[in-house]
Short mmCIF file of C-alpha atoms in Angstrom, two decimals:
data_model
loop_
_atom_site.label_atom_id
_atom_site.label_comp_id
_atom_site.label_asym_id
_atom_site.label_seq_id
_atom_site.Cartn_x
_atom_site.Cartn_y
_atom_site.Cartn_z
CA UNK J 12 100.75 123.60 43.50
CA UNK J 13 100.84 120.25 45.00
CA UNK J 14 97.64 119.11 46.95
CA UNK J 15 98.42 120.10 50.62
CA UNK J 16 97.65 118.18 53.29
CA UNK J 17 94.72 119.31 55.83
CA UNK J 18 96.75 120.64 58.83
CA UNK J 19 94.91 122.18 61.97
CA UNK J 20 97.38 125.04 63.64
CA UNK J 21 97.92 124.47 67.24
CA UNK J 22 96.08 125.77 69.65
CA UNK J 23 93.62 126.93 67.55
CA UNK J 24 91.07 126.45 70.34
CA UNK J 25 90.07 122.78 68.99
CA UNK J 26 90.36 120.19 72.15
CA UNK J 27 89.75 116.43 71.18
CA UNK J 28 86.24 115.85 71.91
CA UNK J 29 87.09 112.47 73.58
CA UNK J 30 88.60 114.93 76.68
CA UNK J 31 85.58 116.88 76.81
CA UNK J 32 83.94 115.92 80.15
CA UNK J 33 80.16 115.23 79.68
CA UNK J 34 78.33 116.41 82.86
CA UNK J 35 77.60 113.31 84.85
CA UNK J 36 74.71 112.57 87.47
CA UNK J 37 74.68 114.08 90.96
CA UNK J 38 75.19 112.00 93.16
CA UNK J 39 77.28 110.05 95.29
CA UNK J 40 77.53 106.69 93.63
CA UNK J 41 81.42 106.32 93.50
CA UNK J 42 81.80 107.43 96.69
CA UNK J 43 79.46 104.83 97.71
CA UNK J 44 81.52 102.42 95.64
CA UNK J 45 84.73 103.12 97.16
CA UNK J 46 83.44 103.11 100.46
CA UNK J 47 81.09 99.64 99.98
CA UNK J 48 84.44 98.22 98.26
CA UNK J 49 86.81 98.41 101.84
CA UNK J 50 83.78 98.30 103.92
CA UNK J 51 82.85 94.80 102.19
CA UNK J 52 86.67 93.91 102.22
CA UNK J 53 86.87 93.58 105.72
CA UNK J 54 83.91 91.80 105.97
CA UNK J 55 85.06 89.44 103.72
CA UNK J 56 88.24 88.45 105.15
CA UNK J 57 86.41 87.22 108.47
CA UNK J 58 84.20 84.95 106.30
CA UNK J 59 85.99 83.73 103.94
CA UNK J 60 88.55 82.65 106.83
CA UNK J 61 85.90 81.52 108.92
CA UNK J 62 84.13 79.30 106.07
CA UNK J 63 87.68 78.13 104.95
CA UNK J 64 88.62 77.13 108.80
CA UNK J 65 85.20 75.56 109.35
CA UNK J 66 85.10 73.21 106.02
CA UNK J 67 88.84 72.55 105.31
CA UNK J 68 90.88 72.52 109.19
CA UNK J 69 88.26 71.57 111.76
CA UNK J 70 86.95 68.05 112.12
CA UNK J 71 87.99 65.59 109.62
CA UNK J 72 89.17 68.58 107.68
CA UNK J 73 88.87 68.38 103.91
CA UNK J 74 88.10 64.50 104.24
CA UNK J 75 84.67 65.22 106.14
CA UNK J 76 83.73 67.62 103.01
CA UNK J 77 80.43 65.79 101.54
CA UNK J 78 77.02 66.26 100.35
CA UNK J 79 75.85 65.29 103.66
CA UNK J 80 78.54 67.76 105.15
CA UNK J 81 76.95 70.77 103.07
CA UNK J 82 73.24 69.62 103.97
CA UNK J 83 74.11 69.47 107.62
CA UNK J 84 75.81 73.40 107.78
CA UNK J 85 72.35 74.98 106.10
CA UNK J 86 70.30 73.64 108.33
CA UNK J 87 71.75 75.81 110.93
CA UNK J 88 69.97 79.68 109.94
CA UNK J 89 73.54 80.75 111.08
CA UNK J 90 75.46 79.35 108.48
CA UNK J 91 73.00 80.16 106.11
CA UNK J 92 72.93 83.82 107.09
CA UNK J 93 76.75 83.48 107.12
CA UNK J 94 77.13 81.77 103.30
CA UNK J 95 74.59 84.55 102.19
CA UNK J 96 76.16 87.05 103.44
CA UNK J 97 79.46 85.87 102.00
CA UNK J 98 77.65 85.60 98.44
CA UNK J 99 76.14 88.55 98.37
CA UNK J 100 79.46 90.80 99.80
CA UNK J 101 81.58 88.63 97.45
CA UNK J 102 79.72 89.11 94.14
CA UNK J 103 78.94 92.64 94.52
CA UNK J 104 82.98 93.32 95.65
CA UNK J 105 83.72 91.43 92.52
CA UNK J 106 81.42 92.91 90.08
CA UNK J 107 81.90 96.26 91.21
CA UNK J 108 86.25 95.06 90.74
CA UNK J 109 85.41 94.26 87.11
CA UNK J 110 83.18 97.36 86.41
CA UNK J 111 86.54 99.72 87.35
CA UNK J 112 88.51 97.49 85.50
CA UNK J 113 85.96 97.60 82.65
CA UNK J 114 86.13 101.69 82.59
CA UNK J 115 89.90 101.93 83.11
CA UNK J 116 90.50 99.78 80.24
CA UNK J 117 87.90 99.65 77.44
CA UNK J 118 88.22 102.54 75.64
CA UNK J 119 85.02 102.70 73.31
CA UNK J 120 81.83 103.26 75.38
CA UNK J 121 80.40 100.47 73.05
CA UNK J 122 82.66 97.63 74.53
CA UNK J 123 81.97 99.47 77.84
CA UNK J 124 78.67 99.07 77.55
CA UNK J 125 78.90 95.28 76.25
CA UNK J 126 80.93 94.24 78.76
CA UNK J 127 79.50 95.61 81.39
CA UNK J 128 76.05 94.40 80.42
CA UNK J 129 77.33 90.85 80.52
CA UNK J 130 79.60 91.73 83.94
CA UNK J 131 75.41 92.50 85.19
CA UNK J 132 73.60 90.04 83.68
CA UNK J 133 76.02 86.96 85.07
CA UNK J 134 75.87 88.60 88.30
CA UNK J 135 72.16 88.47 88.58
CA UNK J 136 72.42 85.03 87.68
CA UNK J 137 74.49 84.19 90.23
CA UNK J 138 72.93 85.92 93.28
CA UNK J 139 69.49 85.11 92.50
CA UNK J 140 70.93 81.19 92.01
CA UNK J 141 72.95 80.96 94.90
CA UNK J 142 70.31 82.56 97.13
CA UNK J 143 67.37 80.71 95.95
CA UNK J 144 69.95 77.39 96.60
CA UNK J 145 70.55 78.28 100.05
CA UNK J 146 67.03 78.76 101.36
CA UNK J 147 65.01 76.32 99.34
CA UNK J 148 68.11 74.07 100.17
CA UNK J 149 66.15 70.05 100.42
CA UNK J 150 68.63 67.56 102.04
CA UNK J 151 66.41 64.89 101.26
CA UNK J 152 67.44 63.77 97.81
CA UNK J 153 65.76 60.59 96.29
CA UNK J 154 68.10 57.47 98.03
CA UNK J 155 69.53 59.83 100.69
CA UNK J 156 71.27 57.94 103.74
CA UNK J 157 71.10 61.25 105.40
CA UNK J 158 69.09 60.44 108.88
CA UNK J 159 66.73 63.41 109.04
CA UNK J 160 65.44 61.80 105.34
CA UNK J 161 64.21 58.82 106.81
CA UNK P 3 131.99 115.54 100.28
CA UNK P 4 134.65 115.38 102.85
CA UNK P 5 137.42 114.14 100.87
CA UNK P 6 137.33 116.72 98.38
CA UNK P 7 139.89 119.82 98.36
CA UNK P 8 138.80 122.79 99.13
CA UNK P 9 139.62 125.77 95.71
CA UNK P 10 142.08 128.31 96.72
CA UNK P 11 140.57 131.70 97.40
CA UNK P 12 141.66 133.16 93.66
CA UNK P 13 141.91 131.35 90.66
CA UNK P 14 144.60 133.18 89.54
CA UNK P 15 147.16 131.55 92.15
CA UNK P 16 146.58 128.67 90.75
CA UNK P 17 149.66 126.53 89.00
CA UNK P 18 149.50 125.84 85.72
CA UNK P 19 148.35 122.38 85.00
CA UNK P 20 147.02 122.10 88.75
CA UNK P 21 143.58 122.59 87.93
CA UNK P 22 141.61 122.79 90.42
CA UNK P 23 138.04 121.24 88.90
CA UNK P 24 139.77 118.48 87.27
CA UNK P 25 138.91 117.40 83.93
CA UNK P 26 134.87 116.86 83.07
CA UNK P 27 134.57 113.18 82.63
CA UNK P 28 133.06 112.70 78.82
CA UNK P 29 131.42 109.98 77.59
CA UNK P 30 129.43 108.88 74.06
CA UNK P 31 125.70 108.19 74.56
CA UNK P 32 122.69 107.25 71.86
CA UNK P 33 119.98 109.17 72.29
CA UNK P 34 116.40 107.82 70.56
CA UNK P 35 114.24 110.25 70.08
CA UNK P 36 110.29 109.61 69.03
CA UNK P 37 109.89 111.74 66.06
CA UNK P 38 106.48 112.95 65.01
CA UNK P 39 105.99 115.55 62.26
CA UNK P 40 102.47 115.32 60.85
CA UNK P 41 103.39 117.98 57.77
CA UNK P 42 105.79 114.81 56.67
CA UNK P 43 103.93 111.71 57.52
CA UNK P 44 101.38 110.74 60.43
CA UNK P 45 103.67 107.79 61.68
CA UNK P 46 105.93 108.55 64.11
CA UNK P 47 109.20 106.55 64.08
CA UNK P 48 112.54 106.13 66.39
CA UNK P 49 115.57 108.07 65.55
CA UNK P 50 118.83 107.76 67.19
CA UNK P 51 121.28 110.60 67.41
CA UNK P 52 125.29 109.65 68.28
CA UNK P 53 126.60 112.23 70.80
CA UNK P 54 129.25 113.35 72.82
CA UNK P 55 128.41 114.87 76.29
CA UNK P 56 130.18 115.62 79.56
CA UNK P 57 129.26 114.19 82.88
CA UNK P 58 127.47 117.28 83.89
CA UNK P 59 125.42 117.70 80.76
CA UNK P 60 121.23 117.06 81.24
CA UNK P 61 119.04 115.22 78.83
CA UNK P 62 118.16 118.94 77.87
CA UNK P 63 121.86 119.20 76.78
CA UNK P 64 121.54 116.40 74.83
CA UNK P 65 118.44 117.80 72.99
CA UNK P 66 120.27 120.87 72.58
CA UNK P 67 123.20 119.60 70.97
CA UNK P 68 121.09 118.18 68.48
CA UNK P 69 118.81 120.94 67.92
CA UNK P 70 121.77 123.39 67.59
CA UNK P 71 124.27 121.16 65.60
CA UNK P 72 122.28 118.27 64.13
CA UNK P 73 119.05 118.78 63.15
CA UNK P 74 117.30 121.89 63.79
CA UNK P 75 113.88 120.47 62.98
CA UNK P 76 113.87 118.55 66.33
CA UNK P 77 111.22 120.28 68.13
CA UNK P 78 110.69 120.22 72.30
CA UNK P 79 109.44 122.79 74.75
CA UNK P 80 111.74 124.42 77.58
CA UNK P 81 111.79 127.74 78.92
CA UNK P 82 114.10 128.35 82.23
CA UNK P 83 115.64 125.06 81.83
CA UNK P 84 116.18 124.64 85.69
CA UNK P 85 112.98 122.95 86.73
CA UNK P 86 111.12 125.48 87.69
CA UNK P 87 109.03 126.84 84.40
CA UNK P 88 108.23 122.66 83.85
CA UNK P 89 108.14 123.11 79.88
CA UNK P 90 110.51 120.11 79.51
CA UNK P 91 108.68 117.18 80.83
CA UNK P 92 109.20 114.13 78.38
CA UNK P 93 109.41 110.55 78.74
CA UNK P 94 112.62 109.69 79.27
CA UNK P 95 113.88 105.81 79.30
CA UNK P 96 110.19 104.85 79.82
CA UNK P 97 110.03 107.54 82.84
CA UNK P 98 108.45 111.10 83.72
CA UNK P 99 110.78 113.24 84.05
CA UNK P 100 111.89 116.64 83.48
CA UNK P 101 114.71 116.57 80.36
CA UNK P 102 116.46 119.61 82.39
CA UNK P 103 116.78 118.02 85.85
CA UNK P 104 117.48 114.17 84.36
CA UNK P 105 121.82 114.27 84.30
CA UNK P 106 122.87 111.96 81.37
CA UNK P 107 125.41 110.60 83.88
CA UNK P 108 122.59 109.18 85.87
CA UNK P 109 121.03 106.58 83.58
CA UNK P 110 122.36 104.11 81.82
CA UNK P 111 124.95 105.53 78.96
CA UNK P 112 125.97 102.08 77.65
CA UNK P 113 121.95 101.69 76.20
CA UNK P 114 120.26 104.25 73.69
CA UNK P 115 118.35 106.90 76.20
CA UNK P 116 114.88 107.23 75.01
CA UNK P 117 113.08 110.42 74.64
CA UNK P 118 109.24 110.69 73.73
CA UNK P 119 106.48 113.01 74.23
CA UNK P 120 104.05 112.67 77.66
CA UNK P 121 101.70 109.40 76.85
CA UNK P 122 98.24 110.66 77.25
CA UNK P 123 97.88 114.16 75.58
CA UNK P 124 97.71 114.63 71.64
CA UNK P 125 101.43 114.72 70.19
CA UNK P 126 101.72 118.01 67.81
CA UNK P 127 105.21 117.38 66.97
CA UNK P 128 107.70 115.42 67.89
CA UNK P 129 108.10 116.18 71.84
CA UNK P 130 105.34 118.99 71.99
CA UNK P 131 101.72 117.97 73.28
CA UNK P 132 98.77 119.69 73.37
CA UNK P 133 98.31 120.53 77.09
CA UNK P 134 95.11 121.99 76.28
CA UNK P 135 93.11 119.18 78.32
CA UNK P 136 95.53 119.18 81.40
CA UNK P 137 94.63 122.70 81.69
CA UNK P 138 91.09 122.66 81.36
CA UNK P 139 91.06 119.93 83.91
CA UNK P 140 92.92 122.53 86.08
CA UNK P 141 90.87 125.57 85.18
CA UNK P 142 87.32 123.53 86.37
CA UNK P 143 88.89 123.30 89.95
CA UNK P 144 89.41 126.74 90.19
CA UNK P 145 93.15 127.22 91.04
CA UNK P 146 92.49 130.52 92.64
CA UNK P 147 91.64 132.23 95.90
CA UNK P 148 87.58 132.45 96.58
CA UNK P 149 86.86 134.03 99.51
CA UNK P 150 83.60 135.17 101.23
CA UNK P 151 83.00 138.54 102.72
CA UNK P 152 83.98 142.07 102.18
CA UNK P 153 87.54 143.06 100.37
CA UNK P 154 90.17 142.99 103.76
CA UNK P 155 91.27 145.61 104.56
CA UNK P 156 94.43 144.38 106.23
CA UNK P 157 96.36 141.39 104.87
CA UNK P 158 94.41 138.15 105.69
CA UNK P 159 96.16 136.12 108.29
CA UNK P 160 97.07 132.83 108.35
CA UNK P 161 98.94 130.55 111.39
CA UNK P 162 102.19 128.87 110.36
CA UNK P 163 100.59 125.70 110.96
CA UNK P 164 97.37 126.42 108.98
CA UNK P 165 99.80 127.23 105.93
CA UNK P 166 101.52 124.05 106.81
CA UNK P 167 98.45 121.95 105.98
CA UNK P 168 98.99 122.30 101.91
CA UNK P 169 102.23 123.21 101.78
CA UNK P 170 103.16 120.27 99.63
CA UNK P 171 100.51 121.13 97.21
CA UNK P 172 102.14 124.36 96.63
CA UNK P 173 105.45 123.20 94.88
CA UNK P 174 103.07 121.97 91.66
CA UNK P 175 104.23 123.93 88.49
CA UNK P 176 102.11 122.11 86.30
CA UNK P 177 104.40 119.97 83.88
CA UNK P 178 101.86 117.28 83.86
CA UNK P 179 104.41 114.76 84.34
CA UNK P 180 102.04 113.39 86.72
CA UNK P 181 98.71 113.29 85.06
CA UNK P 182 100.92 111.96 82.04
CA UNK P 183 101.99 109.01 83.80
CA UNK P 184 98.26 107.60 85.44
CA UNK P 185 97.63 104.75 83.64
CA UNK P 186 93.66 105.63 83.97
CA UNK P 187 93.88 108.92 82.24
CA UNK P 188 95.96 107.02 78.84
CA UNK P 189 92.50 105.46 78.75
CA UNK P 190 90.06 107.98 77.84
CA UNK P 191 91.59 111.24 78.93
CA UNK P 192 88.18 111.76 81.47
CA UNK P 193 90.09 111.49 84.39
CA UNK P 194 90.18 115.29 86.19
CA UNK P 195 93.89 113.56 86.59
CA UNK P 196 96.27 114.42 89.60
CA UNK P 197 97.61 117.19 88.94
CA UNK P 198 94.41 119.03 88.80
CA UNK P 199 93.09 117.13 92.45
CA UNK P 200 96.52 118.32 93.64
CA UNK P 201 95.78 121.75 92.92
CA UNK P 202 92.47 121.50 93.94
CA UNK P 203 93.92 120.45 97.14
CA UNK P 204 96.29 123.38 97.29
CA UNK P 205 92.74 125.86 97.66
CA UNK P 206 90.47 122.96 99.75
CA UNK P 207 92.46 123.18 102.83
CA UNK P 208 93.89 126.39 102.59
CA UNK P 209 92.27 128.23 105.82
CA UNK P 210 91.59 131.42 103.40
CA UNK P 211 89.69 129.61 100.83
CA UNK P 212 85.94 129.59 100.80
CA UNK P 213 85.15 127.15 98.44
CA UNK P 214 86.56 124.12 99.52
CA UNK P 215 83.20 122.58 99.06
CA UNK P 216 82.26 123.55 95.47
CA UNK P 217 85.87 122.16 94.86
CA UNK P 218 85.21 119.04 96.72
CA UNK P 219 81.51 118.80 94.61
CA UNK P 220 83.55 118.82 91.77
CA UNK P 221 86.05 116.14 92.55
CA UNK P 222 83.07 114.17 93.61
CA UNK P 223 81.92 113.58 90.14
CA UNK P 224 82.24 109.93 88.17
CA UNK P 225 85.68 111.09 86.79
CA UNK P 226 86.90 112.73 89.94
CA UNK P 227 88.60 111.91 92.94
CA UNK P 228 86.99 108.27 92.53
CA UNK P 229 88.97 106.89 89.52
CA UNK P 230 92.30 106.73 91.76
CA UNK P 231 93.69 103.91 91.70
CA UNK P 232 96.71 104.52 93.63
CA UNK P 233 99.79 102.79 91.56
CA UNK P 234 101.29 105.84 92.56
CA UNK P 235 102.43 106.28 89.77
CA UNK P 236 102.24 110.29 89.90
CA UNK P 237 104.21 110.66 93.14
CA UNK P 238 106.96 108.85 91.65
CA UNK P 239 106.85 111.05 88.65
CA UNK P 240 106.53 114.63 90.17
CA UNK P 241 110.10 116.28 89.82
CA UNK P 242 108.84 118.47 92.59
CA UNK P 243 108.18 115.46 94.98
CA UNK P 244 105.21 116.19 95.38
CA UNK P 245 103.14 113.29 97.57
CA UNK P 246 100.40 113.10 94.79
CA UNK P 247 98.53 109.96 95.70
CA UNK P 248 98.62 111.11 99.69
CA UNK P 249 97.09 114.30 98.92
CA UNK P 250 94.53 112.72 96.19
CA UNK P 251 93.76 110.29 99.55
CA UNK P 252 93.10 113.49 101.42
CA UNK P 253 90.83 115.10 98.71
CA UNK P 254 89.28 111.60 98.90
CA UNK P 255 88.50 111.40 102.84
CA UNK P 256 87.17 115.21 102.33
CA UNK P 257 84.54 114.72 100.09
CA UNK P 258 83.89 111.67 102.38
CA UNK P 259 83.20 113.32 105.48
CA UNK P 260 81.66 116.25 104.10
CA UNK P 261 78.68 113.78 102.33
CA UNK P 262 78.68 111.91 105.74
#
């Protein structure tokens, strides 16, 4: 007889281990996802409107935009609490985007795992950057015709 | 449907020639079927069947008449073939549908029609899946009544608007035409998927049921409720019209206010 090939019956009680649920953590960490994603949404439309109104419409508009034009905005705590704020909400709303997007569709938990340790580690970066910019924040380069510098 | 003539009382006054249907409009169609037979070969290929069909014949027809007169090794599921067993769901010109409530008249008969097997579930053979995952999905949400207490002795009541609540979530009959058609579940299969939430929703606010909240601990989990992404995709796919995403949204703001 010819060599037959392996064939499974259906229903034989076999289910594709890759549909087999592993028991994940208790806990409500999604939930807390979904709910910091439209919760930080809102947020973010006030300011990101407000920083776009402030730097590109009032005033000389986008022709007043300068060095000297950044350096004057972060010396008020308010815009620095507001540009922190909009950093922080903006970066975790984004990485927390990618991370669904990651787990929808990468279908190996290897390149889930890569990617998402990447989609981490440049976040880090960022925050921790862009926070340490805005409060150690000197206005006073070397040559600066600003007129607190002199 | 003003316009059309009312049939005399009997049949058998009619005139000859005067018939009173009219003549069945026929037309030729192409109908590509995904063919899978893993005995033969483990590739599954296109094959297009040339057929004659009446404008009141159903993608099931179609199916049939090749079954029955072509090729009898053409293999598909169907039981009561009047949408209400939902055997017959299939992909049908890129759509979830059911092949025995589709009419051939109502797509496009100048193109082939395609026919393939729900994306999402292991094919077996051609048009048959293995719907063993959908329904362990559905068994872990227990789709049945738990209640508290001692056995009733009387019937246990319910107001009309109290049954109203999930009354949508009633008309499922588990085809999986929309868990087939969420783009997240083609991933990885993980997804608990919507039918399953929509049952699941069915018991939660059911006014009987005492175990909304082990349900709603359930959905909770990192391939529950959460991985929604609302394309509504499923609602446009149920052949019961079922309003899958709203009542996934409903499962969603329950878990929410019960952890809050």
């Amino acid at each position: 007889m010819a060599a037959t090939t392996e064939f499974v019956p259906p229903r034989s009680g076999r289910i594709d281990a890759k549909y087999n649920r592993v028991p994940g953590r208790k806990g409500n960490f999604e939930m807390l996802a979904w709910l910091f994603m439209r919760i930080s949404g809102v947020f973010l439309v006030v300011l990101i409107f407000g920083h776009l109104i402030t730097n590109l419409l009032v005033g000389d508009g986008i022709n007043g935009l300068d060095f000297g034009f950044v350096a004057g905005k972060w010396a008020d705590p308010f815009w620095q609490f507001w540009d922190l704020a909009m950093l922080w909400l903006a970066m975790l709303h984004g990485t927390n985007g990618v991370r669904t997007i990651i787990n929808d569709y990468a279908d190996k938990d290897r390149t889930r795992f890569w990617l998402k340790g990447i989609l981490y580690f440049a976040t880090i970066v960022i925050i921790t950057l862009g926070t340490l910019v805005i409060f150690t924040f000197d206005p006073c380069i070397p040559g600066s015709p600003l007129e607190i510098c002199k | 449907m003003s316009t059309e003539v009312s049939e005399p009382a009997s049949k058998v006054d009619l005139a000859p020639g005067a018939s009173g249907s009219g003549e069945i409009p026929q037309f030729d169609i192409t109908l590509r079927v995904r063919r899978y037979d893993p005995e033969v070969s483990e590739e599954a290929y296109w094959e297009d069947f040339e057929l004659t069909m009446y404008g009141t014949d159903r993608v099931l027809d179609a199916l049939h008449k090749v079954k029955w007169e072509i090729d009898g090794s053409l293999s598909f599921r169907r039981s009561c073939a009047h949408g209400v067993c939902g055997s017959d769901a299939m992909r049908i010109n890129g759509r979830n549908r059911l092949a025995c409530k589709t009419l051939l008249k109502d797509l496009d008969t100048a193109k082939p029609i395609t026919v393939e097997a729900i994306k999402g579930l292991p094919v077996e053979k051609d048009l048959i899946v293995d719907m063993e995952p959908f329904f362990q999905s559905y068994r872990e949400i227990m789709p049945f009544l738990v209640a508290k207490g001692h056995e009733p002795s009387a019937e246990r009541y319910q107001s009309p608007e109290d049954r109203e609540r999930y009354d949508d979530t009633t008309k499922c009959i588990l085809c999986a035409a929309c868990t087939s058609s969420c783009p997240v579940f083609w991933t990885d299969g993980q997804y608990f998927g919507p039918a399953a939430i929509v049952n699941a929703h069915r018991f939660i606010f059911d006014s009987r049921d005492d175990a909304g909240d082990m349900r709603l601990e359930i959905l909770n989990d990192k391939e529950g409720v959460w991985r929604c992404r609302t394309t509504f995709n499923c609602s446009e796919a149920c052949p019961r019209g079922i309003q899958v995403t709203k009542a996934i949204a409903e499962v969603k703001q329950a878990v929410l206010t019960r952890s809050i």
